[in-house]
XYZ file of C-alpha atoms in Angstrom:
670
model
C 53.992 20.455 -27.866
C 51.272 19.221 -25.608
C 48.689 17.264 -28.320
C 45.419 18.770 -29.651
C 43.514 15.285 -28.134
C 44.445 16.555 -24.755
C 43.087 19.673 -24.373
C 39.826 18.371 -26.104
C 39.207 15.212 -23.779
C 39.685 18.021 -20.919
C 37.751 20.398 -22.044
C 34.778 17.089 -22.710
C 35.238 16.230 -19.435
C 35.127 19.906 -17.311
C 31.481 19.848 -15.454
C 30.295 23.171 -17.059
C 26.533 23.003 -15.305
C 25.138 21.810 -18.944
C 24.530 18.267 -19.901
C 28.132 16.537 -20.941
C 28.225 15.338 -24.318
C 27.476 11.518 -23.768
C 24.188 12.259 -22.062
C 22.964 14.606 -24.390
C 22.763 11.899 -27.163
C 21.008 10.000 -24.070
C 18.198 12.293 -23.285
C 17.722 12.852 -27.380
C 17.085 9.497 -27.565
C 14.720 8.899 -24.382
C 13.429 12.525 -25.195
C 12.156 10.528 -28.791
C 10.975 7.820 -26.968
C 8.377 9.654 -24.931
C 7.613 11.786 -28.845
C 7.453 8.813 -31.162
C 4.615 7.601 -27.519
C 6.252 3.870 -27.476
C 6.125 2.828 -24.046
C 8.299 4.480 -21.446
C 9.299 1.384 -20.123
C 11.801 0.662 -23.051
C 12.671 4.294 -22.336
C 13.739 3.794 -18.865
C 15.772 0.438 -19.674
C 17.636 2.351 -21.836
C 18.323 5.280 -20.034
C 19.491 2.805 -16.742
C 21.864 0.734 -19.342
C 23.280 3.939 -21.508
C 24.001 6.159 -17.836
C 26.546 3.237 -16.386
C 28.571 3.421 -19.632
C 28.918 7.581 -18.724
C 32.398 7.346 -16.844
C 32.008 10.545 -15.084
C 28.722 12.207 -15.360
C 28.250 15.597 -14.848
C 25.720 16.741 -12.225
C 23.435 17.974 -14.169
C 23.556 14.644 -15.799
C 22.500 12.462 -12.627
C 19.616 15.482 -12.036
C 18.153 14.539 -15.262
C 18.438 11.033 -14.755
C 16.876 11.304 -11.706
C 14.094 13.226 -12.856
C 13.524 10.901 -15.946
C 12.636 8.618 -13.712
C 10.409 10.274 -11.268
C 8.399 10.971 -14.214
C 8.302 7.688 -15.342
C 6.964 6.582 -11.571
C 4.600 9.044 -11.094
C 3.300 9.358 -14.618
C 3.701 6.469 -16.033
C 3.572 3.964 -12.386
C 1.473 5.821 -10.188
C 3.875 4.868 -7.345
C 4.443 8.552 -5.321
C 6.400 7.013 -2.888
C 8.996 5.913 -5.074
C 8.268 9.003 -7.489
C 9.310 10.980 -3.912
C 13.226 9.048 -3.466
C 13.700 10.086 -6.981
C 12.451 13.852 -6.594
C 14.565 14.081 -2.962
C 17.578 12.396 -5.374
C 16.833 15.676 -7.838
C 16.737 17.483 -4.776
C 20.234 16.401 -3.863
C 21.824 16.634 -7.152
C 20.729 20.506 -7.435
C 22.598 21.273 -4.022
C 25.278 20.050 -5.791
C 25.179 22.262 -9.126
C 28.386 24.064 -10.644
C 26.458 27.522 -11.572
C 24.336 29.551 -10.060
C 21.872 29.696 -13.027
C 21.700 25.747 -12.630
C 21.402 25.656 -8.912
C 18.409 28.016 -9.326
C 16.208 25.593 -12.116
C 17.162 22.340 -10.358
C 16.800 23.916 -6.826
C 13.529 24.907 -8.439
C 12.419 22.204 -10.777
C 13.057 19.277 -7.762
C 10.857 21.283 -5.017
C 8.550 21.147 -7.679
C 8.564 17.699 -7.990
C 8.621 16.802 -4.829
C 5.512 19.162 -4.589
C 3.932 17.450 -7.256
C 4.655 14.149 -5.315
C 2.762 14.676 -2.380
C -0.212 16.391 -3.778
C -0.624 13.267 -5.326
C -0.436 12.085 -2.039
C -2.950 14.086 -0.854
C -0.554 15.392 1.256
C -1.444 19.056 0.901
C 0.456 20.865 3.205
C 3.709 19.465 2.838
C 2.888 20.011 -1.390
C 2.989 23.599 -0.475
C 5.415 24.461 0.977
C 7.916 22.247 -1.619
C 5.825 24.890 -4.036
C 6.842 27.653 -1.946
C 10.168 26.743 -1.908
C 10.403 26.605 -5.519
C 8.715 30.010 -5.553
C 10.387 31.660 -2.982
C 14.137 31.020 -5.121
C 12.233 32.028 -8.210
C 11.262 35.456 -6.526
C 14.587 36.330 -5.169
C 16.268 35.805 -8.053
C 13.413 37.448 -10.244
C 13.634 34.287 -12.755
C 10.329 33.939 -15.138
C 10.984 30.472 -15.592
C 10.699 29.242 -11.965
C 7.620 32.151 -11.596
C 5.713 30.291 -14.675
C 6.044 26.684 -12.782
C 5.228 27.991 -9.446
C 1.665 29.754 -11.180
C 0.722 27.414 -13.623
C 0.462 24.785 -9.641
C -1.590 27.668 -7.527
C -3.536 27.700 -10.460
C -3.738 24.487 -10.399
C -4.427 24.309 -6.665
C -6.968 27.034 -7.186
C -9.387 24.988 -10.224
C -9.412 22.264 -7.816
C -10.752 23.932 -4.968
C -13.189 25.377 -7.082
C -12.152 28.906 -6.993
C -12.156 29.119 -11.329
C -11.473 33.100 -11.748
C -8.612 32.757 -9.717
C -7.589 30.312 -11.186
C -7.797 31.879 -14.099
C -5.862 34.697 -13.027
C -2.873 32.308 -12.240
C -2.755 30.483 -16.034
C -2.718 34.248 -17.338
C 0.795 35.119 -15.023
C 1.919 31.562 -15.788
C 1.465 31.922 -19.646
C 3.046 35.452 -19.618
C 6.017 34.492 -17.021
C 6.485 31.438 -19.582
C 7.673 33.074 -22.769
C 10.994 32.885 -20.969
C 11.037 29.149 -21.928
C 13.609 28.010 -24.106
C 11.201 28.067 -27.130
C 11.393 24.132 -27.950
C 8.561 21.491 -27.878
C 7.709 22.058 -24.163
C 7.289 25.348 -24.186
C 4.772 25.204 -26.526
C 2.780 22.352 -25.231
C 2.487 23.728 -21.921
C 1.039 27.488 -23.305
C -1.246 25.475 -25.111
C -2.427 23.803 -22.339
C -2.128 26.917 -20.371
C -4.883 28.588 -23.285
C -7.393 25.621 -23.038
C -6.794 25.593 -18.935
C -7.859 29.412 -18.848
C -10.941 28.634 -21.110
C -12.287 25.956 -18.601
C -11.342 27.498 -15.398
C -13.983 30.462 -17.414
C -16.231 27.864 -18.607
C -16.880 26.545 -14.694
C -16.800 29.869 -13.085
C -20.380 30.552 -15.963
C -18.312 33.121 -18.309
C -18.964 31.198 -21.462
C -17.774 34.085 -23.964
C -14.048 34.199 -22.538
C -13.783 30.386 -21.793
C -14.844 30.244 -26.240
C -12.423 32.696 -26.733
C -9.710 31.431 -24.820
C -10.883 27.791 -26.148
C -10.743 29.011 -29.378
C -6.920 31.103 -28.600
C -5.698 27.681 -27.704
C -7.247 26.102 -31.422
C -5.377 28.162 -32.915
C -2.526 28.006 -31.365
C -1.940 24.613 -31.964
C -2.920 24.825 -35.772
C -0.006 27.374 -36.020
C 2.280 24.876 -35.233
C 1.027 22.550 -36.940
C 4.199 22.595 -39.721
C 6.483 23.474 -36.649
C 6.129 20.229 -35.357
C 4.753 17.682 -37.385
C 6.786 14.832 -36.669
C 4.714 14.906 -33.207
C 1.818 15.229 -34.792
C -0.395 12.489 -32.832
C 0.737 15.009 -29.542
C -0.516 17.902 -32.096
C -4.028 15.987 -32.022
C -4.318 15.179 -28.728
C -4.552 18.693 -27.037
C -6.965 19.157 -29.928
C -9.048 16.548 -28.817
C -8.833 17.291 -24.834
C -9.775 21.452 -26.039
C -12.961 20.217 -28.401
C -13.829 18.031 -25.563
C -14.279 21.730 -23.261
C -15.871 23.782 -26.496
C -18.447 20.901 -26.714
C -19.229 21.306 -22.915
C -19.642 25.632 -23.771
C -21.758 24.322 -26.431
C -23.794 22.252 -24.019
C -24.002 24.982 -20.881
C -25.550 27.486 -24.263
C -27.818 24.716 -25.170
C -26.686 24.825 -28.127
C -26.918 20.967 -28.510
C -26.153 19.782 -32.184
C -22.896 22.296 -32.022
C -21.316 20.214 -28.080
C -22.242 16.690 -29.724
C -20.341 17.346 -32.775
C -17.309 18.872 -30.738
C -17.879 16.314 -27.800
C -17.514 13.371 -30.721
C -14.673 15.052 -32.756
C -12.631 14.961 -28.695
C -14.568 11.005 -28.525
C -12.570 10.153 -31.940
C -9.116 11.311 -30.988
C -8.455 10.346 -27.142
C -10.361 7.136 -27.486
C -7.693 5.322 -29.542
C -5.589 3.500 -28.369
C -2.239 5.153 -26.351
C -3.903 9.065 -26.717
C -5.841 10.036 -23.529
C -8.336 8.080 -23.195
C -9.307 9.608 -19.491
C -9.647 12.236 -21.045
C -11.574 10.412 -23.387
C -13.541 8.799 -20.733
C -14.913 12.503 -19.278
C -15.828 13.490 -22.516
C -18.493 10.741 -22.803
C -19.651 11.277 -19.898
C -20.431 14.835 -20.735
C -21.770 13.693 -24.295
C -23.757 11.230 -21.630
C -25.304 13.912 -19.861
C -26.146 15.570 -23.174
C -28.344 12.100 -24.324
C -29.924 11.991 -20.871
C -30.987 15.706 -20.996
C -32.545 14.963 -25.248
C -33.946 12.042 -23.845
C -32.457 9.744 -26.141
C -32.297 6.876 -24.126
C -31.129 3.798 -26.585
C -27.959 6.401 -27.038
C -27.483 6.698 -24.049
C -27.478 3.071 -22.861
C -24.997 2.352 -25.790
C -22.833 4.915 -24.701
C -22.853 4.122 -20.371
C -22.716 0.142 -21.774
C -19.293 0.910 -23.656
C -17.695 3.294 -21.595
C -18.083 0.406 -18.779
C -16.167 -1.913 -20.589
C -13.710 1.194 -20.853
C -13.704 1.965 -17.058
C -12.814 -1.903 -16.008
C -9.436 -1.684 -17.858
C -8.833 1.810 -17.104
C -10.070 3.127 -13.793
C -11.146 6.642 -13.708
C -13.060 8.166 -10.482
C -14.462 10.796 -11.769
C -15.873 9.437 -14.822
C -17.275 6.253 -12.385
C -19.084 8.946 -10.394
C -21.018 10.628 -13.222
C -21.028 6.808 -14.614
C -23.410 6.156 -11.537
C -25.306 9.146 -11.968
C -26.298 9.024 -15.414
C -27.241 4.861 -15.242
C -29.346 6.449 -11.941
C -31.328 8.682 -14.648
C -31.266 5.773 -17.524
C -33.147 3.996 -15.067
C -35.413 6.400 -13.170
C -38.744 5.812 -14.539
C -37.908 3.064 -15.965
C -36.501 1.170 -12.913
C -37.113 2.729 -9.648
C -34.992 -0.501 -7.813
C -31.944 -0.182 -10.469
C -32.248 3.798 -10.383
C -32.179 3.790 -6.662
C -29.179 1.472 -5.994
C -27.178 3.648 -9.502
C -27.692 6.945 -6.909
C -26.781 5.131 -3.544
C -23.610 4.285 -5.351
C -23.326 8.260 -7.094
C -23.721 9.153 -3.389
C -21.069 7.279 -1.975
C -18.776 7.917 -4.163
C -19.750 11.865 -4.622
C -19.287 11.636 -0.634
C -15.580 10.030 -0.355
C -15.095 12.466 -3.173
C -16.286 15.829 -1.308
C -14.593 14.446 1.615
C -11.024 14.488 -0.479
C -12.010 17.721 -2.098
C -12.368 19.401 1.397
C -9.119 18.329 2.701
C -7.759 20.544 -0.615
C -9.625 23.019 0.164
C -8.728 23.460 4.244
C -5.524 25.392 2.457
C -5.591 28.632 1.654
C -2.510 29.582 -0.587
C -2.864 33.337 -0.726
C -2.402 32.555 3.574
C -0.344 29.818 3.090
C 2.367 32.063 0.590
C 1.529 35.499 2.787
C 2.712 33.058 6.438
C 5.171 31.316 4.588
C 7.092 35.032 3.264
C 6.166 36.209 7.032
C 8.229 33.324 8.448
C 11.397 34.340 6.071
C 11.484 37.503 7.323
C 11.210 36.652 10.902
C 14.205 33.766 10.385
C 15.796 36.754 8.442
C 15.231 39.381 11.370
C 16.241 36.103 14.483
C 19.606 36.008 12.034
C 20.716 39.821 12.480
C 19.131 38.853 16.048
C 21.777 36.808 16.691
C 24.798 38.985 15.390
C 23.335 42.035 17.165
C 23.169 40.364 20.400
C 26.789 39.198 19.451
C 27.754 42.913 19.169
C 26.289 43.610 22.326
C 28.491 40.860 24.440
C 31.582 41.917 23.079
C 31.238 45.412 23.829
C 29.443 45.076 27.178
C 32.423 42.393 27.945
C 34.738 45.696 26.585
C 33.554 47.973 29.123
C 33.980 45.721 32.062
C 37.066 45.244 31.356
C 38.012 49.023 30.688
C 35.977 49.736 34.432
C 38.047 46.863 35.669
C 41.250 49.054 34.524
C 40.205 52.602 35.277
C 39.589 51.419 38.695
C 42.773 48.986 39.925
C 44.423 52.779 38.479
C 42.265 55.074 41.111
C 42.988 51.856 43.813
C 46.701 52.020 43.260
C 47.216 55.809 42.766
C 44.844 56.116 46.605
C 47.781 53.870 48.155
C 50.848 55.118 46.572
C 51.540 57.851 44.472
C 54.793 56.175 44.249
C 52.939 53.211 42.187
C 52.125 55.312 39.538
C 54.731 54.714 37.372
C 54.296 51.048 38.271
C 51.100 51.124 37.603
C 51.189 52.833 33.904
C 53.854 50.489 32.743
C 51.829 47.321 33.538
C 48.789 49.259 32.428
C 50.741 50.179 28.862
C 51.763 46.080 29.318
C 48.299 45.062 29.673
C 47.553 47.109 26.253
C 50.021 45.783 24.167
C 48.903 42.209 25.412
C 45.165 43.007 24.447
C 47.006 44.452 20.638
C 49.328 41.468 20.491
C 45.916 39.236 21.326
C 43.749 40.743 19.304
C 46.240 40.821 16.359
C 46.683 36.737 16.827
C 43.674 36.265 16.590
C 42.839 38.177 13.752
C 45.956 36.539 12.113
C 44.495 32.887 13.062
C 41.223 33.731 11.542
C 43.397 34.671 8.486
C 45.629 31.650 8.701
C 42.210 30.093 8.673
C 40.519 31.506 5.919
C 43.739 31.255 3.664
C 44.015 27.768 4.783
C 39.961 26.983 3.625
C 40.974 29.647 -0.070
C 44.501 27.039 -0.288
C 42.474 24.129 0.008
C 39.781 25.114 -2.250
C 42.261 26.658 -4.715
C 44.180 23.532 -4.964
C 41.414 21.266 -4.998
C 39.967 23.181 -8.275
C 43.821 23.064 -9.793
C 44.625 19.681 -8.806
C 40.398 18.639 -10.021
C 41.630 19.435 -13.668
C 44.850 18.143 -14.697
C 43.706 14.514 -12.672
C 40.406 14.315 -14.217
C 42.046 14.656 -18.053
C 44.755 12.423 -17.095
C 42.234 10.020 -15.825
C 39.629 10.734 -18.855
C 43.303 10.412 -21.352
C 44.161 7.383 -19.229
C 40.602 5.744 -20.107
C 40.733 6.437 -23.547
C 44.084 4.890 -24.148
C 43.229 2.052 -22.462
C 40.911 1.509 -25.037
C 43.510 1.125 -27.814
C 45.779 -1.596 -29.385
C 49.287 -1.807 -26.789
C 51.398 -4.101 -25.600
C 50.048 -5.934 -22.154
C 52.579 -4.100 -20.150
C 51.880 -1.209 -21.683
C 48.129 -1.369 -20.989
C 49.469 -2.114 -17.641
C 51.213 0.934 -17.012
C 47.927 3.238 -18.669
C 45.969 1.965 -15.814
C 47.520 2.603 -13.501
C 47.377 5.169 -14.027
C 44.248 5.759 -14.426
C 43.333 3.592 -11.577
C 46.087 6.544 -9.602
C 43.895 9.373 -11.139
C 40.393 8.764 -9.970
C 41.779 7.513 -6.682
C 43.408 10.745 -6.823
C 40.077 12.512 -7.618
C 38.491 10.890 -4.856
C 40.863 11.403 -1.941
C 40.581 15.300 -3.020
C 36.494 14.792 -2.438
C 37.015 13.269 1.270
C 39.369 16.166 2.201
C 37.536 18.937 1.138
C 34.824 17.070 2.576
C 36.106 16.691 6.162
C 37.063 20.585 5.754
C 33.762 21.246 5.014
C 31.759 19.164 7.931
C 34.402 20.444 10.264
C 33.952 24.600 9.965
C 30.500 24.118 8.546
C 26.789 25.040 10.262
C 24.672 22.802 9.594
C 20.633 23.703 8.662
C 18.502 21.491 9.861
C 14.826 20.433 9.962
C 12.434 17.881 11.028
C 12.686 14.715 9.061
C 10.804 11.537 8.546
C 13.548 8.832 9.614
C 11.467 5.757 7.556
C 11.403 7.934 4.405
C 15.273 8.938 4.888
C 16.031 5.534 5.133
C 14.327 4.092 2.736
C 15.440 6.535 0.184
C 18.987 5.724 1.322
C 18.859 2.253 1.084
C 16.658 2.646 -2.891
C 19.866 4.466 -4.011
C 22.365 2.107 -3.208
C 20.785 -0.970 -4.241
C 22.070 0.117 -7.623
C 25.567 -0.351 -6.323
C 25.779 -2.919 -4.356
C 24.472 -5.023 -7.107
C 27.275 -4.509 -9.086
C 28.976 -7.297 -7.016
C 25.253 -9.098 -6.522
C 24.451 -8.414 -3.042
C 21.151 -7.709 -1.435
C 20.116 -4.618 0.927
C 17.559 -5.817 3.892
C 16.088 -2.908 5.303
C 13.713 -3.236 8.789
C 11.644 -0.388 9.914
C 9.582 0.337 12.715
C 5.825 0.499 12.002
C 5.621 3.996 13.221
C 7.994 6.131 11.982
C 9.230 9.656 13.751
C 10.025 13.268 12.488
C 14.110 14.395 14.170
C 15.559 17.891 13.733
C 18.792 16.794 11.836
C 19.923 18.510 8.807
C 18.986 15.262 5.926
C 21.848 15.737 3.414
C 24.675 15.306 6.362
C 22.485 12.514 7.549
C 21.883 10.715 4.492
C 25.698 10.706 4.259
C 26.418 9.195 7.014
C 23.334 5.899 5.816
C 25.001 6.041 3.022
C 28.743 5.679 3.628
C 28.194 3.131 5.956
C 25.859 1.106 4.095
C 29.080 1.603 1.010
C 31.611 0.336 3.618
C 28.937 -2.932 3.539
C 29.549 -3.202 0.094
C 33.076 -2.786 -0.412
C 34.338 -4.904 2.735
C 31.569 -7.926 1.960
C 31.715 -10.782 -0.527
C 29.939 -11.304 -3.745
C 26.460 -12.217 -3.563
C 25.872 -11.444 0.811
C 23.694 -10.017 2.208
C 23.738 -6.775 4.070
C 21.203 -5.566 7.034
C 19.472 -1.821 7.700
C 17.584 -2.050 10.804
C 16.129 1.349 12.559
C 14.379 0.787 15.649
C 12.708 4.009 18.200
C 13.163 4.870 21.614
C 11.816 7.449 23.966
C 14.242 9.878 24.228
C 16.384 7.737 20.486
C 16.579 6.759 16.994
C 18.899 3.719 16.284
C 20.200 2.896 13.050
C 22.212 -0.288 12.425
C 24.322 -0.884 9.390
C 25.453 -5.135 8.892
C 27.209 -7.071 6.911
C 28.448 -10.127 6.474
C 32.162 -8.764 5.499
C 36.099 -9.296 6.177
C 35.701 -7.924 9.465
C 37.933 -5.308 11.587
C 40.713 -7.088 13.002
C 41.308 -6.143 16.522
C 44.500 -4.095 15.988
C 43.053 -1.802 14.008
C 39.540 -1.524 15.700
C 41.311 1.611 17.689
C 41.949 3.943 14.573
C 38.649 2.967 12.614
C 37.392 6.642 13.312
C 40.897 8.726 12.611
C 41.272 10.492 9.818
C 43.430 9.704 8.069
C 44.021 6.193 9.844
C 46.472 3.343 8.870
C 43.332 1.251 9.983
C 42.361 1.552 6.053
C 42.275 -1.590 3.843
C 41.378 -2.156 0.277
C 37.942 -3.823 -0.182
C 37.282 -7.544 -1.313
C 37.601 -6.479 -5.012
C 40.731 -4.307 -4.228
C 38.588 -1.055 -3.891
C 39.989 2.054 -3.023
C 39.540 3.111 0.532
C 41.302 6.641 2.057
C 40.462 6.100 5.318
C 38.428 9.716 6.233
C 34.833 8.430 5.317
C 33.998 7.206 9.116
C 35.481 10.733 10.482
C 33.240 12.521 8.761
C 30.733 9.768 9.873
C 32.081 10.529 13.511
C 32.131 14.836 12.777
C 28.303 14.699 11.253
C 26.973 12.277 14.023
C 28.496 14.237 16.677
C 26.983 17.985 15.805
C 24.118 16.112 15.692
C 24.855 15.523 19.823
C 24.277 12.074 18.028
C 26.403 8.481 19.378
C 28.503 6.204 16.437
C 30.174 3.014 17.550
C 30.218 -0.429 16.036
C 31.161 -4.419 16.875
C 33.256 -6.296 15.046
C 35.180 -9.725 13.971
C 36.653 -11.437 11.348
C 34.481 -14.021 11.199
C 30.472 -13.121 11.526
C 31.479 -9.237 9.447
C 30.852 -5.606 11.165
C 27.796 -3.559 12.705
C 28.158 -0.056 12.724
C 25.337 1.989 15.289
C 24.386 5.243 15.312
C 21.916 6.614 17.509
C 20.409 10.269 17.183
C 18.457 11.945 20.042
C 14.548 12.621 19.298
């Protein structure tokens, strides 16, 4: 009788596509850090330390781990290049999702994250391409959660392009489709934000009545959820403050200066508090300053601008900075023409820079871009269909030629001698029989290949669960009190189980690499290498090792499969870490030539003896050895690398000795 404890451990370690039980608790804690507005750095530090304690995180655990770091780099640090790296890692994890639904949601979210990072870097073409990738899977799978995210982003693009009525329509669509979200605080907060965005779009379009309607609707929606989300009351107050600022702007447009001043001061009082939306408060102060200027309230205007100057020195805000200079010019007009002119020149310079940036965004027509991408997708599908049809035509022509040759031979031999008719008939029958045998043999061969793949995956699937259970059970048992001999046996079982799981994954990777056609795209080499190195620094840190990266100043793009070449780089760096001593240095170098891109990974490790060099790239080679700390090696990784580089028409080789370590090189054609 199998103990109930064994079943529970097995169930907890089966990846269902969602979060593992351990990560769910970690995620709730990290979210709580955000809800309580504690320093985000505390949450990320806690996340890193807690994540390391999860023995075998699920795929979605890893996806969200990278997602938290992505948000921290994008929203808090404003390091958009690092955010792009984490978004790329999210995409890599999304492709490994174990359920169709999770793949759809994570793949779309990762593409939206990539798009947001590109957008923040003003790389609008790349941003929209990523947005479309997320939209396409949402459209093809009729997934309203994904479509809500896409239409929200297109609304923001159109808003920044000053197409306010079109933006309002997209925000409305997003608000409608957001009903598919899980009913939680995130869903509520985005829906109230969308109502406010609709109101602001109508305000900027000059339709003040519609703007007032939707802004009031946003306030009513927030107030209706006061009790439900009272644990995050400060977040609700921030949202109110933003809407009050827009309501004040609407009142100003209607020349209701008293009502405008009341709304604007309420907004500033909320969001000027430490930890609240200070940048929104600065923009609202600009609106209040504009009111003071048209009302000729000079003393109040000057006091407000002096206070705002202090704020901008500590919290920069490009849009507020432009308008501050404009208001200062307005204040000094008719008082000090020289100062007024100086401030107006500064305003003009800042405004010109902002206009140039806005023009680069306005050059993208999202409707045209979407139509172009959809046409390109249709063309790609038609190309695939045409290729299949062309193969059928070639086969038909080949069979027709063979049939014509046979007929010709038959008639020629009949003319030569009627005595040969019987022999020709026998020969023809033999050819037909051989043809059938060949076709049958070919079909059996294909069936055998498919059956082999099916058996391999079935065996891998059937072995993973029991091995996973054994690994988990032994990990738990190792923490109990046993004799030294018993612990040695338990640890041996644990290590053997994890090694077997790793071997199964390596074998499947070999099979997939040999049989699957790669999808290729133009990939920036420097970005790919930097991404790989950044992700491997965590592993190197476990052995106090450092990774030095040397990139060429001018990066190039090459036509490759990003995921497979990423695996080659990661595998070579992983081997360098495995076979190097603690505290050593690993060097990664990239060089560009006219026809090739060369990559080198050098370690200062134990090197490869001459007697083992011939078998390094062989599958299941005898050249495998344990790492410097006893790390297991199966001898499959370099074979996989050689297959991947070969399929890309590249070259891979190495130089090694036991004194100075090993350097692996590979080259890819440009």
